[in-house]
Amino acid sequence: MIEVSDIVKSYSIGGQALKAVDHASFTVQQGEIISVIGHSGSGKTTLLSLVGGLTKPDSGKVIVDGTDIWSLDDNSRSHFRNRNMSFIYQFSSLIPTLTSLENILLPTAFGDFPGDVRAYAEELIERVGLKEKTNAYPSHLSGGQQRRIAIARAFINRPSVVLADEPTGDLDEETEQDIIRLFSEMNGALKTTFIIVTHNKEIAGQAARQLRMSNGILTGAA
Amino acid sequence: MKKIKISWLALKNLKRKFIRTFVLLLLVAVVTGTLLSATIFISGMQNALRIGTYRLGADVLVVPEKNESQAKAALLSGEPTSFYMDGDVYDKVKDVEGVKRASTQLFIKPTSFTCCYNVETFLVAFDPSTDFTVTPWLQKKLKKPLADDEVIAGSAMPLMTDDIIPFFGTPFNVAGTLEPTGMKFFDQSIFMTMQAAFEMAEKSKGRSVQPLELEKGKISAVLVQVEDGFTPERVAIRIEHQIEGIKAIASDEVTSTVRRQLAGLLKGILLISAILWILALLMTGFSFYMIVNERQRELGLLRAMGATKTHVFRLIITEAVILSLAGGIAGIVAGGGLLSVSKAVITRNLKLPYLLPSLPVLTELAAGALIFAVITGLLASLLPAVFASSMEPYDAIRKGE
Ligand SMILES: Nc1ncnc2c1ncn2[C@@H]1O[C@H](COP(=O)(O)OP(=O)(O)OP(=O)(O)O)[C@@H](O)[C@H]1O
Ligand SMILES: [Mg+2]
């Protein structure tokens, strides 16, 4: 479960304060899929980063599975991310010198991963339908394939929360549908919570709930 | 591969920009190699100078008055000769003011029947307990003090350790060999103890066709090292003044000129090395700053995956350590090669005595050079690593765009 209460994040641009996220509060139940929509520059990515512990809020609280993540020190927060959270980005986030399999295994460099992680990574790569690309480098994969590998990587730590920032941006419709299907599969299998930022109305519509950002202000939250 | 390790990741990163990695590696190699060979060269020269004077092996040579020219010929061109004086000259020389060390030697000219080699050999008996001119040239330290049935062979002698060679009917075991010195006196001589020489002479009466006429207690020369603050010339004059019937030959001017030239050369080498090092440090540091800068987003992504600040710091530092370790090893190998080439050139062209430090010292120097290379890498990557690890993950991911 995610409980966000009254978070604020502002930047000063040219001496002027810009509230990228302005007193946002919302709750997401475990296993829920919610979407966040809004214009460019409305603060969606900032919100996701605050929830994911990547940028510090000026004020407010983010509680993930009972842990107040901004009360942790940087190390503990990193470990918390490593164990409980994953991010998916719009841009290619694979390391070019690593193969698909190695990219999926990358998070294992930073924490304890009991069990046969390699077998699990292979299982994930099969799930995203790219078994034949196991040892391929990112430069030999299409944009959609790269995104699927990044999604597989997001599940290597069996996260309780996946934060996706326009995961289907600049992909064709069919691939988009593939990815959405993958998310709901994972959601069904692992009860993973998803917060998906998207410009795409259709995807937003498929989510259980929709939040809307506009000029840093969040609406539609329960 | 089960889990991914940070060192493995670092290696992959280094391979990514192969040319840059290679150039940096080369740089570290050049600096390490130069520094190492300069150090070895310097310590080699210092060794050589510490041993004694460049040609004579001593600051002053005391010989019988009438044998001055023979003595000079023997020392300068290694021409075998024999002449003797009383042993008490040594005790008198020792007490002269300005004399730091003195050691006796006995020159014996072997007859053509005694040696079976084509090379002209010169027999020199010395006193191992006071010696400072012969044993420092030993290739390897003797395992035990030189026995009376053992000899040390000059580098030009076709002999190896454990060979047996007879003189005046007495067989001798070769206990050790000398480094090439560029001086015939050392390179073409066979060295034995005083006691051995006297015993050999005694036995030769029965064994040799041409017995060796040598009275016990006689010596040919006293080699003198002067105290700091005294010039060889001054001490030589003092010795001649105080002792009758002898000639004290001071080491010639060449020596001090060589020393002066050498000091200048060494300073130059040190300066160049220091400049090279600072340059390498700056360049490596700048490169690592660039590496970190262009990988900001990637590092931010690693943080998002759960990498701690320490993980990121370690990743950058590990890359630097791998790079400098590889560069350091390459530099040591190259420097070693350069040195063995230059050794021959120096000995031949400059006619300078040149001694490589012993193997343990060489190993120590090489290890020191490696540590030095790694420290250079660490220093160069420290600031970039701190910078990389202190970025806020979100900032890093954004700025990488
Ligand atoms: N590190 C930063 N420094 C200064 N301003 C920032 C920073 N990060 C975000 N902003 C500003 O905050 C606002 C919200 O940015 P954010 O990236 O969250 O928007 P967004 O909704 O994700 O937009 P898009 O749909 O284009 O990705 C923008 O005006 C942006 O310029
Ligand atoms: Mg955004």
XYZ file of C-alpha atoms and ligand atoms in Angstrom:
655
model
C 0.000 0.000 0.000
C 1.150 3.513 -0.772
C 0.085 6.488 1.316
C 1.120 9.896 0.102
C 0.167 12.807 2.299
C 0.555 16.447 1.537
C 3.819 16.317 -0.396
C 5.290 19.479 -1.806
C 8.208 19.860 -4.193
C 9.211 23.217 -5.576
C 12.078 24.415 -7.744
C 13.352 27.902 -7.960
C 13.769 28.934 -11.540
C 15.317 32.327 -12.095
C 14.624 33.320 -8.503
C 10.966 32.338 -8.827
C 9.536 29.379 -6.948
C 7.816 26.808 -9.101
C 5.666 24.258 -7.321
C 6.170 21.135 -9.398
C 4.047 19.163 -6.916
C 1.717 21.172 -4.737
C 0.293 19.495 -1.624
C -0.559 16.173 -3.220
C -2.202 13.383 -1.226
C -3.454 9.990 -2.369
C -3.581 6.345 -1.385
C -3.046 3.278 -3.519
C -4.038 -0.161 -2.277
C -1.788 -3.146 -2.715
C -2.334 -4.681 -6.110
C -4.108 -1.651 -7.519
C -3.264 -0.192 -10.917
C -3.694 3.547 -11.142
C -2.813 5.970 -13.880
C -1.626 9.551 -13.735
C -2.390 11.848 -16.631
C -1.699 15.511 -17.263
C -0.093 18.017 -19.564
C 3.573 18.197 -20.159
C 5.257 19.962 -17.290
C 2.375 19.361 -14.913
C 4.565 17.507 -12.449
C 3.894 13.823 -13.158
C 7.494 12.694 -13.276
C 8.291 14.723 -10.194
C 5.428 13.059 -8.331
C 6.635 9.604 -9.326
C 10.176 10.427 -8.224
C 8.946 11.639 -4.851
C 6.979 8.418 -4.335
C 9.938 6.337 -5.468
C 12.403 8.015 -3.137
C 14.478 9.531 -5.931
C 13.994 13.175 -5.008
C 13.326 14.622 -1.601
C 10.023 16.413 -0.965
C 10.093 19.824 0.690
C 7.405 18.572 3.008
C 4.918 15.743 3.320
C 5.152 12.017 3.769
C 5.411 8.976 1.541
C 4.625 5.681 3.244
C 5.215 2.519 1.239
C 4.179 -0.773 2.821
C 4.282 0.880 6.217
C 7.722 2.458 5.768
C 8.043 6.222 5.818
C 10.664 6.261 3.057
C 11.782 9.854 3.558
C 12.568 9.243 7.201
C 15.125 6.612 6.188
C 18.751 7.521 5.558
C 20.007 7.401 1.976
C 21.467 3.911 2.347
C 18.355 2.369 3.818
C 16.223 4.088 1.222
C 18.427 2.622 -1.525
C 18.058 -0.829 -0.014
C 14.336 -0.277 0.262
C 14.163 0.559 -3.443
C 16.280 -2.446 -4.245
C 13.893 -4.757 -2.390
C 10.469 -3.243 -2.926
C 10.344 -0.910 -5.895
C 11.064 -0.721 -9.591
C 10.979 1.988 -12.192
C 10.168 1.838 -15.876
C 11.020 4.789 -18.087
C 10.023 6.116 -21.433
C 13.599 6.301 -22.614
C 15.820 3.337 -23.150
C 17.238 2.508 -19.765
C 19.319 -0.500 -20.709
C 23.104 -0.499 -20.350
C 24.518 -0.843 -23.875
C 27.448 -3.079 -22.879
C 25.278 -5.658 -21.171
C 23.164 -8.355 -22.827
C 19.431 -8.632 -22.204
C 19.973 -11.194 -19.485
C 22.737 -9.168 -17.842
C 20.588 -6.053 -17.926
C 17.768 -7.909 -16.226
C 20.195 -9.126 -13.557
C 21.651 -5.665 -12.958
C 19.676 -4.896 -9.750
C 21.196 -8.017 -8.159
C 24.526 -6.163 -7.955
C 23.113 -3.960 -5.223
C 21.430 -6.226 -2.736
C 20.780 -9.707 -1.433
C 18.913 -11.812 -3.900
C 18.340 -15.256 -2.465
C 17.564 -18.180 -4.735
C 18.476 -18.765 -8.340
C 18.227 -15.249 -9.771
C 19.454 -16.390 -13.123
C 16.677 -18.912 -13.524
C 14.175 -16.254 -12.532
C 15.686 -13.789 -15.016
C 15.290 -16.400 -17.752
C 11.719 -16.944 -16.724
C 11.069 -13.204 -16.959
C 12.677 -12.944 -20.350
C 10.389 -15.717 -21.529
C 7.395 -13.886 -20.075
C 8.162 -10.796 -22.118
C 8.534 -13.042 -25.150
C 12.198 -12.410 -25.888
C 13.808 -15.731 -25.033
C 15.683 -15.741 -28.334
C 17.198 -12.341 -27.422
C 18.647 -13.514 -24.106
C 22.231 -12.856 -25.136
C 21.574 -9.977 -27.516
C 22.881 -6.492 -26.811
C 20.469 -3.541 -26.678
C 21.737 -2.190 -29.999
C 20.381 -5.327 -31.651
C 16.921 -4.872 -30.170
C 14.052 -2.708 -31.420
C 12.708 0.083 -29.220
C 9.769 -2.050 -28.143
C 11.981 -5.029 -27.390
C 14.266 -2.843 -25.285
C 11.272 -1.616 -23.333
C 10.159 -5.199 -22.731
C 13.587 -6.099 -21.391
C 13.417 -3.046 -19.103
C 10.033 -4.293 -17.895
C 11.449 -7.746 -17.243
C 14.226 -6.094 -15.243
C 11.633 -4.233 -13.205
C 10.369 -7.550 -11.896
C 13.673 -9.217 -10.972
C 13.293 -8.027 -7.365
C 9.628 -9.085 -7.157
C 8.702 -5.504 -6.279
C 5.584 -4.561 -4.418
C 5.419 -1.287 -6.357
C 6.205 -0.513 -9.989
C 6.419 3.134 -10.975
C 6.161 3.527 -14.742
C 6.781 6.877 -16.416
C 5.192 6.806 -19.856
C 6.249 3.206 -20.436
C 4.636 3.078 -23.857
C 5.696 6.461 -25.109
C 6.860 6.486 -28.732
C 5.848 2.875 -29.276
C 3.361 1.635 -31.819
C -0.135 0.709 -30.706
C 0.351 -3.016 -30.877
C 3.471 -2.968 -28.706
C 1.633 -0.636 -26.384
C -1.117 -3.207 -25.967
C 1.497 -5.932 -25.374
C 2.995 -3.938 -22.560
C -0.342 -3.183 -20.946
C -1.200 -6.881 -21.111
C 2.142 -7.675 -19.489
C 1.417 -5.274 -16.656
C -1.963 -6.791 -15.898
C -0.437 -10.285 -16.075
C 2.218 -9.329 -13.539
C -0.352 -7.569 -11.472
C -2.486 -10.692 -11.424
C 0.416 -13.027 -10.671
C 2.322 -11.030 -8.042
C -0.238 -8.528 -6.755
C 2.127 -5.769 -7.755
C 0.928 -2.199 -7.328
C 1.309 -0.024 -10.439
C 1.379 3.711 -10.819
C 1.534 4.475 -14.526
C 2.121 7.950 -15.882
C 0.719 8.206 -19.374
C -0.449 10.606 -22.048
C -2.460 7.824 -23.572
C -6.169 8.106 -22.744
C -6.832 4.478 -23.605
C -4.261 3.126 -21.198
C -5.423 5.519 -18.563
C -8.932 4.261 -19.085
C -7.879 0.648 -18.494
C -6.553 1.476 -15.052
C -8.740 1.011 -12.024
C -8.342 4.637 -11.097
C -7.149 7.801 -12.729
C -5.330 10.710 -11.155
C -4.909 13.979 -12.987
C -2.067 16.433 -12.546
C -2.341 20.014 -13.570
C 0.210 22.641 -12.625
C 1.418 20.530 -9.746
C -2.039 20.024 -8.304
C -3.390 16.510 -8.111
C -7.065 15.844 -8.641
C -9.137 12.712 -8.780
C -7.502 11.244 -5.703
C -9.709 9.329 -3.354
C 27.382 -15.784 -13.578
C 24.805 -15.791 -10.869
C 24.614 -12.366 -9.371
C 26.230 -9.372 -10.969
C 29.319 -8.001 -9.266
C 30.384 -4.384 -9.215
C 33.925 -5.188 -10.326
C 32.512 -7.030 -13.325
C 30.346 -4.032 -14.137
C 33.399 -1.773 -13.898
C 35.285 -3.971 -16.345
C 32.379 -3.849 -18.796
C 32.329 -0.062 -18.522
C 36.026 0.177 -19.276
C 35.591 -1.933 -22.389
C 32.860 0.359 -23.623
C 35.119 3.260 -24.565
C 37.978 1.118 -25.652
C 40.142 3.841 -27.189
C 39.851 6.132 -24.199
C 40.555 3.289 -21.799
C 43.549 2.321 -23.889
C 44.945 5.866 -23.975
C 44.540 6.273 -20.220
C 46.130 2.900 -19.658
C 49.037 3.886 -21.858
C 49.440 7.116 -19.941
C 49.571 5.338 -16.603
C 51.988 2.837 -18.141
C 54.322 5.554 -19.427
C 54.363 7.388 -16.124
C 54.872 4.237 -14.082
C 57.505 2.936 -16.455
C 59.421 6.212 -16.528
C 59.259 6.637 -12.799
C 60.326 3.083 -12.128
C 63.216 3.063 -14.557
C 64.294 6.491 -13.339
C 64.283 5.240 -9.767
C 66.184 2.111 -10.643
C 68.605 4.110 -12.756
C 69.190 6.569 -9.955
C 69.654 3.910 -7.313
C 71.911 2.046 -9.716
C 74.065 5.130 -10.157
C 74.086 5.817 -6.468
C 75.113 2.239 -5.864
C 77.930 2.660 -8.305
C 79.091 5.897 -6.760
C 78.825 4.537 -3.266
C 81.042 1.633 -4.213
C 83.852 3.968 -4.772
C 85.453 5.933 -7.425
C 84.722 5.454 -11.024
C 88.007 4.079 -12.264
C 90.223 3.249 -9.388
C 87.535 1.910 -7.155
C 89.049 4.020 -4.404
C 89.896 7.662 -3.757
C 93.582 7.024 -3.220
C 95.779 4.117 -4.196
C 98.996 3.568 -2.235
C 101.711 1.586 -4.061
C 105.499 1.209 -3.865
C 107.185 4.384 -5.111
C 109.082 2.645 -7.904
C 106.034 0.849 -9.259
C 103.794 3.839 -9.868
C 103.505 3.434 -13.628
C 102.931 -0.324 -13.396
C 100.202 0.243 -10.851
C 98.491 2.806 -13.052
C 98.662 0.471 -16.038
C 97.200 -2.335 -13.987
C 94.306 -0.240 -12.753
C 93.558 1.685 -15.897
C 93.967 -1.025 -18.483
C 93.987 -4.162 -16.360
C 97.504 -5.068 -17.418
C 98.728 -7.904 -15.204
C 101.639 -6.959 -13.023
C 103.389 -7.929 -9.824
C 105.116 -5.775 -7.215
C 105.330 -5.957 -3.479
C 105.903 -3.882 -0.364
C 105.724 -4.479 3.357
C 102.367 -5.114 4.985
C 102.924 -2.501 7.681
C 102.259 0.230 5.115
C 98.595 -0.635 5.613
C 98.711 0.070 9.352
C 100.410 3.405 8.737
C 97.984 4.453 6.009
C 95.016 3.557 8.175
C 96.104 6.087 10.797
C 96.560 9.014 8.435
C 94.085 11.816 9.017
C 91.276 11.879 6.449
C 91.418 8.157 5.748
C 87.989 6.673 6.233
C 88.621 3.138 5.064
C 91.621 1.246 3.790
C 92.007 -2.231 2.370
C 95.007 -4.154 1.075
C 95.438 -5.912 -2.235
C 98.061 -8.160 -3.743
C 98.674 -8.204 -7.491
C 99.897 -11.446 -9.003
C 100.782 -11.934 -12.643
C 100.083 -15.528 -13.540
C 102.593 -17.196 -15.827
C 101.375 -18.503 -19.153
C 101.532 -22.070 -17.855
C 99.080 -21.535 -15.068
C 96.024 -20.555 -16.923
C 94.350 -22.376 -19.702
C 92.323 -19.555 -21.178
C 93.119 -17.187 -23.988
C 91.964 -14.189 -22.022
C 94.710 -12.383 -20.243
C 94.130 -12.937 -16.569
C 95.182 -10.895 -13.629
C 95.217 -12.402 -10.162
C 94.242 -10.072 -7.352
C 94.251 -11.053 -3.705
C 92.165 -8.885 -1.407
C 91.110 -8.750 2.187
C 87.360 -9.526 2.365
C 87.125 -8.160 5.904
C 88.059 -4.620 4.875
C 87.253 -4.721 1.176
C 85.087 -2.006 -0.358
C 86.006 -2.198 -4.022
C 85.588 -5.810 -5.127
C 82.648 -7.397 -3.329
C 80.196 -4.585 -4.131
C 80.442 -5.678 -7.767
C 79.313 -9.214 -6.986
C 76.381 -10.309 -9.115
C 74.889 -12.161 -6.212
C 75.904 -11.957 -2.612
C 78.060 -14.906 -1.595
C 76.250 -17.426 0.542
C 79.151 -17.532 2.971
C 82.427 -15.620 3.334
C 84.971 -16.317 0.598
C 86.986 -19.392 1.608
C 90.692 -19.864 0.961
C 90.057 -22.363 -1.832
C 87.618 -20.108 -3.598
C 87.872 -17.243 -6.091
C 85.603 -14.588 -7.557
C 85.743 -14.135 -11.333
C 85.475 -10.874 -13.287
C 82.669 -10.620 -15.814
C 84.898 -11.047 -18.860
C 86.300 -14.330 -17.582
C 84.721 -17.354 -19.262
C 83.873 -18.835 -15.890
C 80.740 -19.642 -14.005
C 79.999 -20.240 -10.371
C 81.215 -23.708 -9.254
C 83.750 -23.975 -12.089
C 87.208 -25.058 -11.020
C 90.321 -23.244 -12.160
C 93.936 -23.972 -11.162
C 96.591 -21.347 -10.465
C 100.194 -22.270 -9.742
C 99.097 -25.866 -9.256
C 96.335 -25.111 -6.774
C 92.726 -25.645 -7.899
C 90.176 -22.987 -6.953
C 86.423 -23.071 -6.878
C 84.616 -20.162 -8.475
C 82.340 -18.908 -5.699
C 80.867 -15.948 -7.517
C 81.112 -13.631 -10.500
C 81.168 -9.866 -10.802
C 78.900 -7.502 -12.688
C 80.425 -5.958 -15.815
C 82.131 -2.786 -14.644
C 83.581 -1.410 -17.830
C 87.017 -1.597 -16.154
C 89.436 -4.231 -17.314
C 90.964 -4.330 -13.870
C 87.746 -5.826 -12.565
C 86.389 -7.546 -15.642
C 89.501 -9.554 -16.483
C 90.653 -10.420 -12.983
C 90.315 -13.322 -10.636
C 89.988 -12.401 -6.997
C 91.055 -14.507 -4.022
C 91.760 -13.937 -0.359
C 95.209 -12.856 0.858
C 95.522 -16.065 2.822
C 94.724 -18.087 -0.300
C 97.424 -16.258 -2.245
C 100.083 -16.980 0.367
C 99.110 -20.666 0.582
C 99.110 -20.917 -3.194
C 102.614 -19.470 -3.317
C 103.819 -21.879 -0.662
C 102.393 -24.920 -2.447
C 103.613 -23.763 -5.855
C 107.159 -24.572 -4.877
C 106.371 -28.270 -5.158
C 103.576 -28.264 -7.695
C 104.265 -25.655 -10.304
C 106.832 -25.540 -13.070
C 107.267 -21.867 -12.427
C 106.752 -21.340 -8.698
C 105.322 -18.088 -7.401
C 107.837 -16.018 -5.504
C 105.759 -14.381 -2.806
C 106.837 -13.645 0.690
C 104.205 -13.933 3.387
C 102.964 -10.593 4.750
C 103.706 -8.645 1.579
C 101.118 -6.468 -0.123
C 100.967 -4.656 -3.472
C 98.646 -1.782 -2.736
C 96.494 -0.114 -0.138
C 93.178 1.219 -1.397
C 91.858 4.214 0.486
C 88.502 5.856 0.791
C 88.714 9.381 2.214
C 86.444 10.888 4.781
C 83.788 13.405 3.740
C 85.255 16.871 3.687
C 88.679 15.678 2.528
C 89.748 15.710 -1.096
C 91.645 12.682 -2.411
C 94.520 14.969 -3.408
C 94.958 16.319 0.121
C 94.862 12.896 1.715
C 97.299 11.558 -0.908
C 99.802 14.311 -0.102
C 99.440 13.598 3.610
C 100.064 9.876 3.095
C 103.173 10.478 0.979
C 104.431 12.912 3.563
C 104.006 10.490 6.455
C 105.153 7.212 4.877
C 108.468 6.575 3.181
C 109.008 4.760 -0.111
C 105.443 4.818 -1.323
C 103.435 6.646 -3.935
C 99.850 7.748 -3.205
C 97.835 8.129 -6.398
C 94.709 10.245 -6.032
C 91.712 9.407 -8.167
C 91.720 11.742 -11.114
C 89.543 14.749 -11.768
C 87.290 12.682 -14.036
C 85.535 11.262 -11.052
C 84.220 14.471 -9.647
C 83.203 15.724 -13.072
C 81.262 12.538 -13.653
C 79.600 12.902 -10.302
C 78.561 16.436 -11.081
C 77.209 15.540 -14.513
C 75.331 12.654 -13.038
C 73.702 14.787 -10.382
C 72.433 17.142 -13.079
C 71.126 14.238 -15.129
C 69.315 12.770 -12.169
C 67.679 16.070 -11.326
C 66.468 16.332 -14.918
C 65.017 12.842 -14.863
C 63.263 13.497 -11.584
C 61.808 16.755 -12.849
C 60.526 15.168 -16.047
C 59.014 12.312 -14.062
C 57.274 14.706 -11.705
C 55.849 16.765 -14.558
C 54.723 13.614 -16.316
C 53.028 12.422 -13.183
C 51.118 15.642 -12.602
C 50.077 15.612 -16.246
C 48.861 12.045 -15.953
C 46.995 12.840 -12.768
C 45.237 15.786 -14.380
C 44.422 13.913 -17.564
C 43.139 10.836 -15.785
C 41.165 12.999 -13.397
C 39.626 14.931 -16.260
C 38.809 11.736 -18.148
C 37.093 10.292 -15.120
C 35.148 13.483 -14.685
C 34.012 13.084 -18.300
C 33.203 9.426 -17.774
C 31.032 10.297 -14.802
C 29.419 13.202 -16.576
C 28.376 11.312 -19.651
C 27.105 8.432 -17.547
C 25.018 10.543 -15.165
C 21.701 9.119 -16.280
C 23.009 5.594 -16.144
C 24.341 6.129 -12.643
C 20.996 7.653 -11.684
C 19.266 4.563 -13.049
C 21.552 2.376 -10.952
C 20.574 4.420 -7.906
C 16.913 3.926 -8.813
C 17.545 0.173 -8.924
C 18.837 0.348 -5.386
C 22.529 1.153 -5.743
C 23.699 3.080 -2.678
C 26.069 6.030 -2.825
C 28.813 3.621 -1.776
C 27.988 1.300 -4.670
C 28.342 4.137 -7.173
C 31.519 5.360 -5.502
C 32.949 1.847 -5.590
C 32.027 1.388 -9.231
C 33.967 4.479 -10.306
C 36.911 3.756 -8.025
C 37.044 0.148 -9.210
C 37.239 1.303 -12.809
C 40.152 3.549 -11.870
C 41.910 0.788 -9.950
C 41.549 -1.743 -12.766
C 42.826 0.822 -15.242
C 45.789 1.917 -13.184
C 46.656 -1.623 -12.152
C 46.764 -2.743 -15.779
C 48.626 0.410 -16.792
C 51.037 -0.016 -13.905
C 51.861 -3.601 -14.816
C 52.356 -2.652 -18.465
C 54.592 0.210 -17.356
C 56.697 -1.991 -15.117
C 57.226 -4.515 -17.891
C 58.089 -1.777 -20.401
C 60.306 0.032 -17.897
C 62.148 -3.188 -17.137
C 62.775 -3.733 -20.829
C 63.969 -0.174 -21.307
C 66.298 -0.549 -18.383
C 67.991 -3.714 -19.540
C 68.620 -2.047 -22.893
C 69.895 1.162 -21.336
C 72.115 -0.772 -18.966
C 74.184 -2.081 -21.843
C 74.263 1.338 -23.509
C 75.326 3.109 -20.347
C 78.049 0.648 -19.495
C 79.379 0.649 -23.015
C 79.119 4.278 -24.110
C 79.473 6.280 -20.948
C 82.009 3.831 -19.537
C 80.285 4.407 -16.257
C 80.059 1.731 -13.640
C 76.454 0.829 -13.408
C 74.879 -1.479 -10.938
C 71.349 -2.773 -10.976
C 69.884 -3.034 -7.488
C 69.544 -6.584 -6.180
C 66.505 -8.677 -7.056
C 64.673 -8.173 -3.739
C 65.203 -4.430 -4.055
C 64.016 -4.552 -7.675
C 60.914 -6.446 -6.628
C 60.293 -3.894 -3.917
C 60.693 -1.047 -6.376
C 58.329 -2.707 -8.860
C 55.745 -3.287 -6.122
C 56.188 0.318 -5.057
C 55.649 1.469 -8.641
C 52.461 -0.565 -8.851
C 51.159 0.877 -5.599
C 52.111 4.290 -6.890
C 50.164 3.709 -10.120
C 47.099 2.587 -8.206
C 47.332 5.572 -5.879
C 47.516 7.811 -8.934
C 44.359 6.187 -10.292
C 42.635 6.526 -6.943
C 43.601 10.169 -6.619
C 42.461 10.956 -10.144
C 39.082 9.302 -9.717
C 38.386 10.384 -6.162
C 36.676 13.684 -6.901
C 34.666 12.354 -9.864
C 33.591 9.385 -7.719
C 32.500 11.665 -4.883
C 30.640 13.827 -7.359
C 28.956 10.803 -8.962
C 27.865 9.290 -5.690
C 26.522 12.484 -4.184
C 24.087 13.260 -7.019
C 20.420 12.950 -6.217
C 19.106 10.034 -8.321
C 16.333 12.073 -9.918
C 18.724 14.889 -10.807
C 21.185 12.450 -12.305
C 18.509 10.832 -14.448
C 17.195 14.224 -15.618
C 20.578 15.787 -16.314
C 21.649 12.830 -18.353
C 19.058 13.765 -20.963
N 15.331 19.438 -11.325
C 14.500 20.418 -11.717
N 14.916 21.689 -11.678
C 14.088 22.687 -12.056
N 12.837 22.494 -12.473
C 12.365 21.256 -12.535
C 13.182 20.143 -12.169
N 12.464 19.016 -12.324
C 11.245 19.417 -12.788
N 11.197 20.740 -12.912
C 10.033 21.511 -13.363
O 8.897 21.042 -12.681
C 7.808 20.973 -13.537
C 7.253 19.569 -13.567
O 8.182 18.744 -14.264
P 7.889 17.222 -14.525
O 9.055 16.657 -15.221
O 7.473 16.583 -13.273
O 6.667 17.316 -15.518
P 5.925 16.159 -16.300
O 4.488 16.248 -15.948
O 6.593 14.870 -16.063
O 6.132 16.597 -17.797
P 6.289 15.666 -19.102
O 4.933 15.156 -19.413
O 6.771 16.605 -20.134
O 7.265 14.595 -18.784
C 8.256 21.461 -14.876
O 7.909 22.808 -15.030
C 9.749 21.320 -14.814
O 10.373 22.306 -15.597
Mg 7.624 13.503 -17.231
